[in-house]
CSV table of C-alpha atoms in Angstrom, one decimal:
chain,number,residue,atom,x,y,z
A,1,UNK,CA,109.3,-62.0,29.9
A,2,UNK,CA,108.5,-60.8,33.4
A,3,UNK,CA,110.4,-61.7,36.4
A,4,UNK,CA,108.9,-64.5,38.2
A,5,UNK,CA,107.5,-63.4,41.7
A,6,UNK,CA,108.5,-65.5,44.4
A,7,UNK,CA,107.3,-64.0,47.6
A,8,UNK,CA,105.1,-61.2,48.5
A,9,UNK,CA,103.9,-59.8,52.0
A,10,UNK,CA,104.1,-56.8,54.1
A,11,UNK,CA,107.1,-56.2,55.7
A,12,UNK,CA,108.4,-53.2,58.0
A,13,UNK,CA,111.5,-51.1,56.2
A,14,UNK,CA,114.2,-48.9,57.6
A,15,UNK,CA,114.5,-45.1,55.4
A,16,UNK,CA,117.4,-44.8,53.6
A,17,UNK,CA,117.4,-41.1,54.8
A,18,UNK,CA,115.7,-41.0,58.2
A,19,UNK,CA,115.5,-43.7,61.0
A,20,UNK,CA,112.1,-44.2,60.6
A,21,UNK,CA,110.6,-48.1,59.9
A,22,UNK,CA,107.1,-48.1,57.7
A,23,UNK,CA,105.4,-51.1,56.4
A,24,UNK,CA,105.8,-51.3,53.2
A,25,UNK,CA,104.3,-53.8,50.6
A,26,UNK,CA,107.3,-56.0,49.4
A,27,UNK,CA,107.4,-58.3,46.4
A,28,UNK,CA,110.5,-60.9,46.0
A,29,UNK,CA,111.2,-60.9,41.9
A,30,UNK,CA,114.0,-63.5,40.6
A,31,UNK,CA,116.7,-60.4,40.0
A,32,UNK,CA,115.6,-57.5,42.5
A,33,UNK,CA,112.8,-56.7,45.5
A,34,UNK,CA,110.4,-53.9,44.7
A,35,UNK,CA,108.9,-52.5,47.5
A,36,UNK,CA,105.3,-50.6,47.4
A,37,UNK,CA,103.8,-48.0,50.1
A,38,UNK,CA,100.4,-50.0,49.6
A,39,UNK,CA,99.6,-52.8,48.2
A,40,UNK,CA,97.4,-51.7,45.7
A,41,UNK,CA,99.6,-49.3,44.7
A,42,UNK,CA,101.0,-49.8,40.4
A,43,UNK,CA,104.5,-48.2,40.8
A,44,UNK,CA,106.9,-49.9,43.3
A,45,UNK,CA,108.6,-47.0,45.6
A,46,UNK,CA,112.1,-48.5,45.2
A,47,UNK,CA,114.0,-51.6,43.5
A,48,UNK,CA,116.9,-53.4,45.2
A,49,UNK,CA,118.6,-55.4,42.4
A,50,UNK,CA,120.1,-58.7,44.2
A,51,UNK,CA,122.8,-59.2,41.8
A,52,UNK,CA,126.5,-58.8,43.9
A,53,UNK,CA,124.1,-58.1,47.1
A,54,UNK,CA,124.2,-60.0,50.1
A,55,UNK,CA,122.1,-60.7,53.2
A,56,UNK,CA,122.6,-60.6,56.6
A,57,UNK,CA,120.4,-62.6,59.0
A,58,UNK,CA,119.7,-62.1,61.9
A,59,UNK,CA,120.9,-58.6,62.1
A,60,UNK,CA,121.6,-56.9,65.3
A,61,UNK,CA,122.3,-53.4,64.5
A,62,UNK,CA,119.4,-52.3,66.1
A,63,UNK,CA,118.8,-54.0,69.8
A,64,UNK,CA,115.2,-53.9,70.1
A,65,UNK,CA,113.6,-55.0,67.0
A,66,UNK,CA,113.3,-58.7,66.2
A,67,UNK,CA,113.5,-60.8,63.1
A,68,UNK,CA,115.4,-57.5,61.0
A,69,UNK,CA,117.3,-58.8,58.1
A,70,UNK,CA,120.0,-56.5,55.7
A,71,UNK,CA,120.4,-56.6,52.3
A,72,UNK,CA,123.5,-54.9,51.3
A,73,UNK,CA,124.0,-54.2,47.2
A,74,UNK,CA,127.4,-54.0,45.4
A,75,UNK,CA,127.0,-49.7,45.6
A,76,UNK,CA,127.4,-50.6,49.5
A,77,UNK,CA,123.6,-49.7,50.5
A,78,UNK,CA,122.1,-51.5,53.3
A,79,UNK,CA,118.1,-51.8,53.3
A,80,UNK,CA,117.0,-53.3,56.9
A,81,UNK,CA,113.4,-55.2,57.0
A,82,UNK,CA,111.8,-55.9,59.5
A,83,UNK,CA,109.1,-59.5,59.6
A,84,UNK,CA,106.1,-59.5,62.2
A,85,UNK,CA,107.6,-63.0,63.1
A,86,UNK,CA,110.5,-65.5,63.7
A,87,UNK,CA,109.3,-67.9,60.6
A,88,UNK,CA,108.1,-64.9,58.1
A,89,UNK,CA,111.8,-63.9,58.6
A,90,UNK,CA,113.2,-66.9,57.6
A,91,UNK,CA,111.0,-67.4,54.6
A,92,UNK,CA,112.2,-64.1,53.2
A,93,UNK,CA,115.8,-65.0,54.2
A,94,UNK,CA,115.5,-68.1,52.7
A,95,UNK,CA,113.9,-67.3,49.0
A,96,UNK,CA,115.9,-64.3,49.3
A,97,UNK,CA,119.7,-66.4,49.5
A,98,UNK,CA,118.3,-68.8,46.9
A,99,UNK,CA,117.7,-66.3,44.4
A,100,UNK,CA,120.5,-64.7,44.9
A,101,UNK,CA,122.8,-67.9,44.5
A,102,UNK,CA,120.3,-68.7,41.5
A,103,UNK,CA,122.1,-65.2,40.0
A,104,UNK,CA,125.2,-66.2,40.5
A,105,UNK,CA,125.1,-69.3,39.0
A,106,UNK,CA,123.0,-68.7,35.9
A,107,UNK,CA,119.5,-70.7,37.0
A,108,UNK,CA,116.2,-70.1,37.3
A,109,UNK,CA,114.8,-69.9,40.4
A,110,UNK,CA,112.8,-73.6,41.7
A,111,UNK,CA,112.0,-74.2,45.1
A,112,UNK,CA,113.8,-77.9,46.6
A,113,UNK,CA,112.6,-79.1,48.9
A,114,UNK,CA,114.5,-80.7,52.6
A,115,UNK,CA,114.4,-84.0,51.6
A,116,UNK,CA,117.0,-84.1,48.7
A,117,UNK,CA,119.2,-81.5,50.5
A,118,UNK,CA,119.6,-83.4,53.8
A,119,UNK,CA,118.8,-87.2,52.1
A,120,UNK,CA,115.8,-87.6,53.9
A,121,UNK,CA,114.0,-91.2,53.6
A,122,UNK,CA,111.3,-91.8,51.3
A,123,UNK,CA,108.8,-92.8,54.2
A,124,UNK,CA,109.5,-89.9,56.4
A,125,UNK,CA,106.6,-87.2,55.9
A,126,UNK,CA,107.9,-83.8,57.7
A,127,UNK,CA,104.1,-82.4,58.4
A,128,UNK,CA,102.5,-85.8,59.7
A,129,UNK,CA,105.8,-86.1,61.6
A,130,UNK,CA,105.2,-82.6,63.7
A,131,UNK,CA,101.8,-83.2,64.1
A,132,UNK,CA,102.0,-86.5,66.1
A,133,UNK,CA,105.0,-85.0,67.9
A,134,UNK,CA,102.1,-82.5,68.9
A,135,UNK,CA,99.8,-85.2,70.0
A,136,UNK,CA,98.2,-84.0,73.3
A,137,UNK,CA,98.4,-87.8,74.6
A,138,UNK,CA,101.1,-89.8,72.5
A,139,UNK,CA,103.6,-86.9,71.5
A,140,UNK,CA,106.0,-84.8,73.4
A,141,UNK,CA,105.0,-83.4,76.9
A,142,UNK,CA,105.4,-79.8,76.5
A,143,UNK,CA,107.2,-78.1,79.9
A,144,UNK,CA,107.6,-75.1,81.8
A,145,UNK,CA,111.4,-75.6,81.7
A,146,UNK,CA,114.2,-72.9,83.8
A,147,UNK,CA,117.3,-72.1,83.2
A,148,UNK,CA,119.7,-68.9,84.1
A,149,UNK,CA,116.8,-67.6,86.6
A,150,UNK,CA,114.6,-67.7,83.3
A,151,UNK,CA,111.3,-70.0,83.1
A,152,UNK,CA,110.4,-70.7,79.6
A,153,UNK,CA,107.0,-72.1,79.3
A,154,UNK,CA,105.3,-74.9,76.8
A,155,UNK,CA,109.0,-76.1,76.1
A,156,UNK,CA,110.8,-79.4,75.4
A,157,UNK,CA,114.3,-80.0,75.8
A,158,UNK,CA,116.3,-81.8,72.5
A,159,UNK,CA,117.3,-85.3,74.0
A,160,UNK,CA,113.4,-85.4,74.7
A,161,UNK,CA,113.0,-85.1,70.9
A,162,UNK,CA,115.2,-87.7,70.2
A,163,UNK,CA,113.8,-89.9,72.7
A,164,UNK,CA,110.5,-89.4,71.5
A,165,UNK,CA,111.8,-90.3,67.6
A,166,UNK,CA,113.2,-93.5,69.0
A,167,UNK,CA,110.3,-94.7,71.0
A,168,UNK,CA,107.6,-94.0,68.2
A,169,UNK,CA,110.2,-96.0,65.9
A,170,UNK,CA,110.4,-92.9,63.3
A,171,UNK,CA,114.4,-93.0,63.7
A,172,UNK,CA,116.7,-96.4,64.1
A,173,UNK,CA,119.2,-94.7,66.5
A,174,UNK,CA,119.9,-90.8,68.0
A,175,UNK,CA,122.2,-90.2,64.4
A,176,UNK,CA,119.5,-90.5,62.4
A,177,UNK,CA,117.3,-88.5,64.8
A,178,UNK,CA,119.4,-85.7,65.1
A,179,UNK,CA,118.9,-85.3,61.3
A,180,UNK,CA,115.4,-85.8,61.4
A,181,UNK,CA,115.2,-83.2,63.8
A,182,UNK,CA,117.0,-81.0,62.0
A,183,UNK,CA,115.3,-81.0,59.2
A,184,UNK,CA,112.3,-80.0,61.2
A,185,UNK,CA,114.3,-76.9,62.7
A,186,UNK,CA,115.0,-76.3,59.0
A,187,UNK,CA,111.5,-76.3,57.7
A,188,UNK,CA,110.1,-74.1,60.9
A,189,UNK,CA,108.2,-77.3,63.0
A,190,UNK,CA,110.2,-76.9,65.8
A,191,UNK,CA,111.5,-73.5,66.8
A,192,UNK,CA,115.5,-72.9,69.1
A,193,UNK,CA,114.5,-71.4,73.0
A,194,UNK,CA,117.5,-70.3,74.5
A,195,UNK,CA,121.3,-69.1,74.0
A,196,UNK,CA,122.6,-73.0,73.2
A,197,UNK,CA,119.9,-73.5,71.1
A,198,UNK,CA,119.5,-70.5,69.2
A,199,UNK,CA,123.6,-70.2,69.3
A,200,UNK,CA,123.3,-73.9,67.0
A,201,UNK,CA,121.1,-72.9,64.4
A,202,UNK,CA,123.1,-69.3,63.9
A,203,UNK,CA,125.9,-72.2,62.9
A,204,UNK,CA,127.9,-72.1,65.8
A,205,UNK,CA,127.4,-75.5,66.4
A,206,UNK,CA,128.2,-78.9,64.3
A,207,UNK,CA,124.8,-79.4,63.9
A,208,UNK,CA,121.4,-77.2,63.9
A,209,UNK,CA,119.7,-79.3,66.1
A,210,UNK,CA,121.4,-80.5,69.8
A,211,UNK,CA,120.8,-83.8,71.3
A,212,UNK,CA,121.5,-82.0,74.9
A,213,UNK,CA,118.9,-81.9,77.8
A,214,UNK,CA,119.8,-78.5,78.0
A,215,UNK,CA,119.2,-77.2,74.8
A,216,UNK,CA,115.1,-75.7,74.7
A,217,UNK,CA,112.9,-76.0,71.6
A,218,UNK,CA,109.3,-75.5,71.2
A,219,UNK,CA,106.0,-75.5,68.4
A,220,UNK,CA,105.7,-72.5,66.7
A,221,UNK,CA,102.2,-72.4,67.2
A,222,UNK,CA,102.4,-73.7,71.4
A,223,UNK,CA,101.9,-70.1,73.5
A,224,UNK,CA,105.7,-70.2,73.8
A,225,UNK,CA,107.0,-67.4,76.2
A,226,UNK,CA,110.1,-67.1,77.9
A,227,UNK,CA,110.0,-65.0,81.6
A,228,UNK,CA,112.1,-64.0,83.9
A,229,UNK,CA,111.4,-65.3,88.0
A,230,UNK,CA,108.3,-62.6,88.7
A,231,UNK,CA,105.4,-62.0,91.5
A,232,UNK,CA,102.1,-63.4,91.3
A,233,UNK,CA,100.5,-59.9,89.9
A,234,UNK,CA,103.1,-60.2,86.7
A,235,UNK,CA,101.6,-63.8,86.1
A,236,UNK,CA,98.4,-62.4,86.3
A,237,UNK,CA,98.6,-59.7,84.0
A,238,UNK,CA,100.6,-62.1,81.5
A,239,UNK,CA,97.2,-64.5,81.5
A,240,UNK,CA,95.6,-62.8,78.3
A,241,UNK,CA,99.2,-63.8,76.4
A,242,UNK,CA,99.5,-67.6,77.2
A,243,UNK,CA,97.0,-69.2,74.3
A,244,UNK,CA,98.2,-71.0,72.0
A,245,UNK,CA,98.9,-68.8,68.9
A,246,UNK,CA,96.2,-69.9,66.0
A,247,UNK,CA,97.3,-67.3,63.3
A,248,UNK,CA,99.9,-63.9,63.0
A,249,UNK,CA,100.3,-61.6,60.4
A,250,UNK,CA,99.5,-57.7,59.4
A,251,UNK,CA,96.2,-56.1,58.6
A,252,UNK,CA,94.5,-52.8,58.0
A,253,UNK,CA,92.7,-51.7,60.7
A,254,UNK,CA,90.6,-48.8,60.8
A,255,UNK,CA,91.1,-46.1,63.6
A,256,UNK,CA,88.0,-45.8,66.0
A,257,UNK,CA,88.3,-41.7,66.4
A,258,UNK,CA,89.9,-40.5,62.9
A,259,UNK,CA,88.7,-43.4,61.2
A,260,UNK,CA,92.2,-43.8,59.1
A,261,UNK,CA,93.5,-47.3,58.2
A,262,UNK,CA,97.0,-48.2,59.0
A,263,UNK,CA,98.8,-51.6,58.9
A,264,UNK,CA,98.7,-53.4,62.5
A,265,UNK,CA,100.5,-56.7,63.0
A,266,UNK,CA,97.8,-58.8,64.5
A,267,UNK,CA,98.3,-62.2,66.3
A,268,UNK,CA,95.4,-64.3,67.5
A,269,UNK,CA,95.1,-66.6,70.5
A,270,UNK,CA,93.0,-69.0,72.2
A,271,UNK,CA,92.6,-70.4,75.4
A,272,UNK,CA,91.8,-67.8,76.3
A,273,UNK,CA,90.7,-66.1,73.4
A,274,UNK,CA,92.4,-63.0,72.3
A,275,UNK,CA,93.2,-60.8,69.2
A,276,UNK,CA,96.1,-58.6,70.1
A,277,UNK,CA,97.7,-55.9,67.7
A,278,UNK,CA,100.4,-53.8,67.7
A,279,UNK,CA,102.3,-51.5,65.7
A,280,UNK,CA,104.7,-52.9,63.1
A,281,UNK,CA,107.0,-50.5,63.4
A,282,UNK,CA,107.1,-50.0,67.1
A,283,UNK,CA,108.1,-52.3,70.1
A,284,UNK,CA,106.9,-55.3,71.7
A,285,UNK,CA,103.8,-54.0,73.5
A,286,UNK,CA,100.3,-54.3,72.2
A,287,UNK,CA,98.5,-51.4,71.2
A,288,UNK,CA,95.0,-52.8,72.2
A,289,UNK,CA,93.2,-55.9,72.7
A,290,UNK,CA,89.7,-57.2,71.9
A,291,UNK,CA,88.6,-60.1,74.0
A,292,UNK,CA,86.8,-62.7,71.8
A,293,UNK,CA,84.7,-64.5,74.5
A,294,UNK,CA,81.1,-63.1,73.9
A,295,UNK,CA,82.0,-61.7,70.0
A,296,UNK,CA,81.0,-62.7,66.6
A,297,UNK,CA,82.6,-61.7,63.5
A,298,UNK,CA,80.7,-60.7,60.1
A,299,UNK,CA,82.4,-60.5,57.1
A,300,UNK,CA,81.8,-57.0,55.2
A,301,UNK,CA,81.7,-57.3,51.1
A,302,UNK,CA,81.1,-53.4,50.9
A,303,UNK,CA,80.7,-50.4,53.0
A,304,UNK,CA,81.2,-46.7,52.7
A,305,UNK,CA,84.6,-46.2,52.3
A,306,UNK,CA,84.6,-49.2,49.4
A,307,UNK,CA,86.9,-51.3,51.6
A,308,UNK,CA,85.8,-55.1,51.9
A,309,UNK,CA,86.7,-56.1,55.3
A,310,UNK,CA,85.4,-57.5,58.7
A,311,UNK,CA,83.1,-56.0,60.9
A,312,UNK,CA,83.6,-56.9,65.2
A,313,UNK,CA,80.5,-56.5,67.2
A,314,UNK,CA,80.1,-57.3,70.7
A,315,UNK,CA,77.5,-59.9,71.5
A,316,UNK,CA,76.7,-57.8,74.6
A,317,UNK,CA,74.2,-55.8,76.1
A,318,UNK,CA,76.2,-52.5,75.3
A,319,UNK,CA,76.6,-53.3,72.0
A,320,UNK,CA,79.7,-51.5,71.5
A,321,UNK,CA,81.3,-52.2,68.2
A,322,UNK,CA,84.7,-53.2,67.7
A,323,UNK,CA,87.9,-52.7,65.3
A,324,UNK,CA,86.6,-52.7,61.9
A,325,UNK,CA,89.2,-54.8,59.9
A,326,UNK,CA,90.4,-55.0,56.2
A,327,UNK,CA,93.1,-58.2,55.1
A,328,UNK,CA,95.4,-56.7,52.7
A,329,UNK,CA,98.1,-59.6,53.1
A,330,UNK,CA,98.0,-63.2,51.9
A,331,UNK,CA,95.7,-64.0,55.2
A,332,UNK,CA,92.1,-64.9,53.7
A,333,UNK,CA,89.1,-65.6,55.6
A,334,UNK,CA,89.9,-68.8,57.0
A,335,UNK,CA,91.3,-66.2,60.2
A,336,UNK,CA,87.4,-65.3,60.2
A,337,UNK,CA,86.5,-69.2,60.6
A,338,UNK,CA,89.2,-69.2,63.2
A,339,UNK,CA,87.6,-66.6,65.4
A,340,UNK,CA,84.0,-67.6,64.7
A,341,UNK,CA,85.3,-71.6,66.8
A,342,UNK,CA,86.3,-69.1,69.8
């Protein structure tokens, strides 16, 4: 019988040889990771067996790439990967330590969920939870907050939270709240912003979540950024990155002189409307941009190279096409109804 596959997505991997970080295609089995140069590709380019191994995460052995986790085996081999995002990282680390643990203890791999772990109550739905916290009129008012000469923007501060549990009568006092809270830290509906924050949910803290006005959280999905005190032409040219983010994740996209498809890490905003990209293996600054206002996407089922994809056109008088695009990942079309609403 085949190991079961847990996860599966494209990740960005550290050589074993060189320092060099490609995307590779990487599929989470109960007893090892097999990673793939495509996805489409039968034989896996390498195995990590997770028997004896552990994981490391966050890892900081390399300063300016975020969300890199290690797996180290029993032979003493690290393998560092690399997620497009805070939340894909976790979700690896996460299935990841549970199958590991499921090794040593002799079990089969079963996903459980928050609510026996942390002994939530029976009435408390996680999802319908966040999404009134989210209401634009009843939930929480969503700041530009500053702290150490930094200004971090659509943020909340945690005694808000547990205010906020209290007065919408979802918690009987902060105790309770605090859990409740936690358990949405835990399950990725509420994200850390800032040393204190961050600094409780590494586990330096008693618990993940702080009841402390100066301890910053946010939505995942809020336009969260974090800057540092700047002039009025740095605001300006930030503008294009403050919508909201609707979806991230990494595509093929095809080259506009050489015509080659490589894997981008895309993330789309709105309000305004942009689709960013950048390389997955590189540093924080986009590669290009493609404005949305005045676009239309048409879904492609075949074209000359026999890739099914997306074709961009500009609804402009220059008609100048733009970034043809092929998912590869676990991102459907619903990301094409997403852009079609811009």
């Amino acid at each position: 019988m085949e190991p079961k596959r847990i996860r599966e997505g494209y990740l960005v991997k550290k050589g074993s040889m060189f320092n060099t970080w490609k995307p590779m295609w990487v599929i989470l089995l109960e007893d090892g990771i097999e990673f793939y140069k495509k996805k489409s590709d039968n034989s896996p380019k390498g195995m990590i067996p997770l028997k004896g191994s552990t994981l490391t995460s966050p890892c900081q052995d390399f300063g300016k790439r975020m969300f890199v986790f290690k797996i180290t085996t029993t032979k003493q081999q690290d393998h560092f990967f690399q997620a497009a995002f805070l939340e894909e990282r976790d979700g690896w680390v996460r299935d990841i330590k549970k199958a590991i643990k499921c090794i040593e203890g002799g079990q089969k791999f079963a996903r459980k969920s928050t609510r026996r772990s942390i002994r939530l109550p029976e009435t408390i739905d996680l999802g319908a939870l966040y999404l009134s916290m989210k209401d634009t009129e009843k939930g929480i008012k969503e700041l530009n907050l500053e702290k150490d000469k930094k200004v971090f923007n659509h943020c909340f501060t945690g005694n808000c939270v547990i205010d906020w549990l209290l007065s919408n009568n979802s918690v009987r006092n902060r105790q309770e709240g605090i859990m409740i809270a936690s358990s949405l830290l835990n399950e990725g509906y509420l994200q850390p912003a800032g040393d204190l924050s961050k600094s409780a949910v590494d586990g330096t803290a008693e618990n993940p979540f702080l009841d402390n006005a100066d301890a910053f959280y946010y939505f995942p999905d809020s336009g969260f950024f974090c800057e540092d005190n700047s002039s009025d032409d740095d605001v300006i040219l930030k503008e294009e990155f403050r919508g909201v983010i609707i979806k991230q994740g990494c595509l093929l996209k095809q080259g506009h002189r050489r015509k080659n498809w490589k894997v981008r890490k895309f993330i789309l905003r709105e309000d305004p409307a942009y689709l960013h990209y950048y390389d997955p293996a590189g540093g924080e600054d986009p590669l290009g941009a493609i404005h949305l206002r005045g676009c239309v996407v048409t879904s492609v089922e075949s074209n000359t190279d026999g890739k099914n994809g997306f074709l961009w056109e500009r609804a402009v008088s220059t008609q100048a096409p733009l970034p043809h695009l092929d998912i590869l990942t676990a991102l459907p079309h619903p990301l094409t109804h997403s852009l079609r609403h811009r």
